[in-house]
XYZ file of C-alpha atoms in Angstrom:
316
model
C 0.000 0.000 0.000
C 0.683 3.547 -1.070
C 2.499 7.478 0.665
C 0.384 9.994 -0.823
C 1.519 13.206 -2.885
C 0.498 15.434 -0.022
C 2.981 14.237 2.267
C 5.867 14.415 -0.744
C 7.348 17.145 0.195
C 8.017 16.332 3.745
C 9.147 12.619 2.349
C 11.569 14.503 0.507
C 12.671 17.224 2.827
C 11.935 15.530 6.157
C 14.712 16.140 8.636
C 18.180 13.379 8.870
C 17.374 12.560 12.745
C 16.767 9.051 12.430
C 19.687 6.578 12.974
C 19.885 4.016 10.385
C 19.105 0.129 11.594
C 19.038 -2.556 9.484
C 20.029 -5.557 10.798
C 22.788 -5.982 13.067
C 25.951 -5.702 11.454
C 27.577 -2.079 10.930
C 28.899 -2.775 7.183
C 25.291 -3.907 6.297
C 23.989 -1.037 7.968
C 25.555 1.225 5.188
C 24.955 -1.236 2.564
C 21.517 -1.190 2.997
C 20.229 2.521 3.081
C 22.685 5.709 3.190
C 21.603 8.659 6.019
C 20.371 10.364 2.893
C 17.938 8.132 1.542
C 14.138 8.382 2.546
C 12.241 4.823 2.485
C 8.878 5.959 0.852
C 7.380 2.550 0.352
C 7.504 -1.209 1.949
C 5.478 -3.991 0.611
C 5.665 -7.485 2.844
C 4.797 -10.988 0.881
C 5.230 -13.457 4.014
C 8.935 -13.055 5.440
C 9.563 -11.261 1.723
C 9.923 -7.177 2.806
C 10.797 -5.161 -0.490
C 11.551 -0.960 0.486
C 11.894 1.436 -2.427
C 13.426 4.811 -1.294
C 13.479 8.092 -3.049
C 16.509 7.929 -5.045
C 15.546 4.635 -6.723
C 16.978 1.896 -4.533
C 15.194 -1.260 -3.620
C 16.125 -2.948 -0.360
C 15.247 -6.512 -0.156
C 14.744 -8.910 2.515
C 13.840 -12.549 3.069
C 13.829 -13.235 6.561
C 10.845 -10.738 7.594
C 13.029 -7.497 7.613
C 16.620 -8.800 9.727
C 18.829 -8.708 7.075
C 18.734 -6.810 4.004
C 20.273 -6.689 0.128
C 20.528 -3.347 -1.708
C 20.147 -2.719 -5.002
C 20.336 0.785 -7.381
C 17.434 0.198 -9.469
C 17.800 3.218 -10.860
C 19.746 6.520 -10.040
C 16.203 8.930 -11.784
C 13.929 6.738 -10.473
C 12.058 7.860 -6.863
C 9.784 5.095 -5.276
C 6.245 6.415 -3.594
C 4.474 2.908 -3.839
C 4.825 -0.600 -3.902
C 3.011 -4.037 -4.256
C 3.114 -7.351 -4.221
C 1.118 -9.388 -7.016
C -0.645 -12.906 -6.460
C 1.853 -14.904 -8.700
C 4.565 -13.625 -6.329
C 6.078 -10.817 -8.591
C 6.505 -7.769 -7.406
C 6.269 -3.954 -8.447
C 7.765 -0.195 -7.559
C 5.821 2.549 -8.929
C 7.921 5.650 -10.018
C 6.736 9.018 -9.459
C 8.247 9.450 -13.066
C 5.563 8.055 -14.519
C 6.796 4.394 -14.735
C 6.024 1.204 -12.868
C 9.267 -1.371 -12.460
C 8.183 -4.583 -12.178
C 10.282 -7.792 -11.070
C 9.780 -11.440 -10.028
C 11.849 -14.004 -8.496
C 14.644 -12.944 -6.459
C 13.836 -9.236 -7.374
C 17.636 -8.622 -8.382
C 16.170 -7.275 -11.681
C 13.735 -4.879 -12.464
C 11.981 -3.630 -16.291
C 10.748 -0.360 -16.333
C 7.123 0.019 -18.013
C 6.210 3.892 -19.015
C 2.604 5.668 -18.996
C 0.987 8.562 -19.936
C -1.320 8.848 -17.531
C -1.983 9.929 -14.974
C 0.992 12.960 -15.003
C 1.545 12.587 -11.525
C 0.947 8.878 -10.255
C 0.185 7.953 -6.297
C -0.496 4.582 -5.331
C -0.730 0.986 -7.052
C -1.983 -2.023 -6.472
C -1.917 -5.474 -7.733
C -4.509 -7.216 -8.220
C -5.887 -10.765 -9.649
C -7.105 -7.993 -12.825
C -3.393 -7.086 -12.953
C -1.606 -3.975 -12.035
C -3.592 -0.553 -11.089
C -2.397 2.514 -11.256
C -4.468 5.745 -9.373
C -3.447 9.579 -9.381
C -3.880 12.906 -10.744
C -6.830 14.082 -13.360
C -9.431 11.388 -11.498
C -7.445 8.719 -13.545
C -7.598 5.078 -13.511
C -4.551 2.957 -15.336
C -4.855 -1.024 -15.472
C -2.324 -3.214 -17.534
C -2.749 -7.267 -17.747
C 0.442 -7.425 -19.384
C 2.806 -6.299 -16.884
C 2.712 -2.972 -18.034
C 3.770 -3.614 -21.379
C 0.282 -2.187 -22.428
C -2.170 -0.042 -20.545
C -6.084 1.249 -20.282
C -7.154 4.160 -18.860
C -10.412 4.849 -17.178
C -10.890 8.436 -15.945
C -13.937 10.723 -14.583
C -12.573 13.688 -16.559
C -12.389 15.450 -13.206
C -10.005 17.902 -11.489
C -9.171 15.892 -8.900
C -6.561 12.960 -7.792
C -7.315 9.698 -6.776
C -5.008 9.150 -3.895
C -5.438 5.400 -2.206
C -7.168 2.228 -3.785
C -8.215 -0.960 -1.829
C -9.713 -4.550 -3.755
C -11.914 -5.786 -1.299
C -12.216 -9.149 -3.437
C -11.778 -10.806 -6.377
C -14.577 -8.335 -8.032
C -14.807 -5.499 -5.822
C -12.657 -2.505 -5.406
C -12.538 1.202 -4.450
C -11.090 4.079 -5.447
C -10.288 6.982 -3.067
C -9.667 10.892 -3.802
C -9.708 14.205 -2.960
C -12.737 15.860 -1.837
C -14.031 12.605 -0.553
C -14.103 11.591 -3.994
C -15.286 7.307 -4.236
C -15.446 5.074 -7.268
C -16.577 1.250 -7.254
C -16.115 -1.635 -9.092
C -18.089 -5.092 -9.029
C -16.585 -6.547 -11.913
C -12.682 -6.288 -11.012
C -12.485 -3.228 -12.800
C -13.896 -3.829 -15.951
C -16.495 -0.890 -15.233
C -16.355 1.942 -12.244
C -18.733 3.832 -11.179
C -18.843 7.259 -9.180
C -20.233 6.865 -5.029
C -21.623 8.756 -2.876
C -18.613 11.229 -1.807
C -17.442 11.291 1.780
C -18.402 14.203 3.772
C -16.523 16.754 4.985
C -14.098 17.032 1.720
C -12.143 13.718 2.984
C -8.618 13.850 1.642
C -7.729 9.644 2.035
C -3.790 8.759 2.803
C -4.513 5.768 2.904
C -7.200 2.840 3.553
C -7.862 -0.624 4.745
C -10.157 -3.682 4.614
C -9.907 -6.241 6.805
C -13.178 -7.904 5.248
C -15.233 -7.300 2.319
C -17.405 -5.354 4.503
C -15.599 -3.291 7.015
C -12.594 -1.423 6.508
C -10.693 1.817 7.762
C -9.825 5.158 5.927
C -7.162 7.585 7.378
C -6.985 11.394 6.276
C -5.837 15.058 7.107
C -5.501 15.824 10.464
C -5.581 12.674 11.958
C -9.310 11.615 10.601
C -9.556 7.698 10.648
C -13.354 6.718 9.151
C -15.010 3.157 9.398
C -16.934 1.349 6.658
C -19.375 -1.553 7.428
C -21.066 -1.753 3.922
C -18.234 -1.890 2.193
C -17.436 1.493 1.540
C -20.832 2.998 0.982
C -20.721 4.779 4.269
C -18.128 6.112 6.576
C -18.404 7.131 10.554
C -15.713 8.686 12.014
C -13.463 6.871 14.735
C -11.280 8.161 17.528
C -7.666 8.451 17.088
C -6.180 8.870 20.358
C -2.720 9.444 18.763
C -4.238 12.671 16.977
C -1.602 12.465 14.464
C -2.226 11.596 10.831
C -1.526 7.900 9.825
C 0.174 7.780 6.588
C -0.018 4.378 6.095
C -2.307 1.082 7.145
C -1.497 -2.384 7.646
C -2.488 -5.661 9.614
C 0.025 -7.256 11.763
C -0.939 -9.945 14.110
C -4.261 -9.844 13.266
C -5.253 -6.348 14.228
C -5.104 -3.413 12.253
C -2.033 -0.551 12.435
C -1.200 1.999 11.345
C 2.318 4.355 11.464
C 2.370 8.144 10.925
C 3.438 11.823 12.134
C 5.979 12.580 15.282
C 6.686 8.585 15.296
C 3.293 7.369 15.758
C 2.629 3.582 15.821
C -0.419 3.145 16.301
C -3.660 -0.342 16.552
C -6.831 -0.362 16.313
C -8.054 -1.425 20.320
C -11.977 -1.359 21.407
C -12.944 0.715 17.901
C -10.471 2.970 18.596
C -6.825 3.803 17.473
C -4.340 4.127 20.220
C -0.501 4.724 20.337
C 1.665 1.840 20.642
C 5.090 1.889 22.286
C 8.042 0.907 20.573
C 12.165 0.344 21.524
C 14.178 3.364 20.126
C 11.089 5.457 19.490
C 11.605 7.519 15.971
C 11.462 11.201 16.246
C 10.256 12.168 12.847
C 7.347 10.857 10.926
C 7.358 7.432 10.042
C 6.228 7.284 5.999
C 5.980 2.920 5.211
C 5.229 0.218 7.635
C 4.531 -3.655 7.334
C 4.321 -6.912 8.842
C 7.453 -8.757 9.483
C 6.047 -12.027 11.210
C 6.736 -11.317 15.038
C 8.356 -7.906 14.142
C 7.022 -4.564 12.249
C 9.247 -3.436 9.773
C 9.280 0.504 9.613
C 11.075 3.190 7.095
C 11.438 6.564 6.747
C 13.567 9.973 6.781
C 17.014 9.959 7.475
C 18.112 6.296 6.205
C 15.608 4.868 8.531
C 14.780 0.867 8.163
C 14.440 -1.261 10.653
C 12.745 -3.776 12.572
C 10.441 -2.797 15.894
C 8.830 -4.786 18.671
C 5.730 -3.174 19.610
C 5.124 -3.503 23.397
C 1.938 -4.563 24.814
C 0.335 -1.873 26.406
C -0.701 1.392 24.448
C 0.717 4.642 25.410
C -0.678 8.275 24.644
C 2.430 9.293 22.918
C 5.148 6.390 21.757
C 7.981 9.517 21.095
């Protein structure tokens, strides 16, 4: 899941505070990620973490996020996104309009250009193949690995910022101004919803059934689905801070944003989480790593945390 344009320029001007960890060995350390490098994007396929940072390097790692292998992808390249697809494959979407996709050991990595949309935000992968969301309310699938790709757009002035498949046929689209489009027929056809209130501007968003799922916005708004999408409530955040991105780990949804914030969902609300080493700045990518949660960010930051088990008001 996806970092969203609006927190871009912090991603890429964000503060050098955070001491890079990545694994235990000192040479590795620098190997992996350099003290300039911002990790934008991690993607987690069972004890398979892939990061993509901002200056086009992938950092791979097979044992759930202890030791890592780096790799310069590509020195114009600049990682906001990543996925994992059901075949096992992986790919890195390029804020320069290109999607890098890879399979196997994920040593190698083809580049795959579009048009549309000019400035792209999140992608997913899906059983209906790779999907692209972003600027000018545009819609990009390819079946082919991005050798080929459609577009569907609303002709609108608005970006689509976050998109969640919900199952084999149903998906959402989210965008600014509370902007929602469906599909039932794994995206053959969208269709425009019922907008969210309040101008909802969606970071990023979660399902952890067909039925109920999680949105997080501006100002540290999280909203709650139970019909699938069709209608959102708004939940308490205790943290306050905006959550940048979603994930499950150990069952239970989290979340990791602003001022260090980890965060879990606990009695329908979402609660800080204490962590070893708390990070100072904002933590922008966050997965499962089996027992561990694999976090990146500013300032070379990537590295493995054990979240305690009692939440805190404020884990920095």
């Amino acid at each position: 899941m996806a970092l969203l344009a609006v927190v871009g320029a912090a991603l890429l001007n964000a503060c050098a505070d955070s001491t890079v960890q990545a694994g235990s060995n000192s040479a590795q350390k620098s190997a992996t990620v350099e003290r300039y490098e911002v990790v934008q994007t991690l993607s987690a396929n069972g004890d398979t973490v892939l990061g993509g940072t901002q200056t086009g390097v992938v950092t791979v790692s097979t044992d759930a996020g202890n030791r890592w292998a780096r790799k310069q992808v590509s020195t114009t390249a600049s990682f906001i996104d990543s996925t994992f697809c059901p075949d096992g494959s992986a790919a890195m979407l390029d804020v320069y309009n290109t999607v890098w996709t890879s399979s196997g050991d994920f040593t190698d990595w083809l580049p795959s250009k579009f048009d549309k949309p000019s400035s792209p935000v999140a992608i997913e992968c899906h059983i209906s193949g790779l999907w692209v969301v972003g600027s000018g309310s545009n819609l990009i699938n390819s079946t082919d690995q991005g050798k080929s790709w459609r577009v569907v757009s609303f002709d609108e002035d608005a970006q689509f910022t976050a998109l969640a498949f919900t199952s084999d046929t149903h998906g959402i689209a989210f965008g600014e101004f509370g902007m929602l489009a469906f599909t039932n027929d794994a995206g053959q056809s969208w269709q425009r919803g019922e907008p969210i209130t309040g101008d909802f501007y969606t970071y990023d968003a979660l399902f952890i059934d067909t039925s109920t799922g999680y949105a997080s916005g501006l100002a540290g708004q999280v909203l709650k689905t139970t019909d699938g999408g069709l209608t959102w409530v708004r939940v308490v955040n205790t943290t306050e801070a905006p959550l940048y991105r979603l994930f499950m780990h150990a069952g239970v949804p989290h979340g990791v944003g602003a001022n260090g914030t980890l965060a879990k969902l606990e009695a329908d609300q979402w609660v800080s989480v204490g962590y070893e080493r708390p990070v100072l700045s904002f933590l922008g990518a966050a997965v499962s790593g089996n027992q561990s949660i694999v976090v990146g960010g500013p300032g070379g930051l990537l590295r493995t945390v054990q979240s305690s088990n009692s939440s805190q008001a404020d884990p920095s």
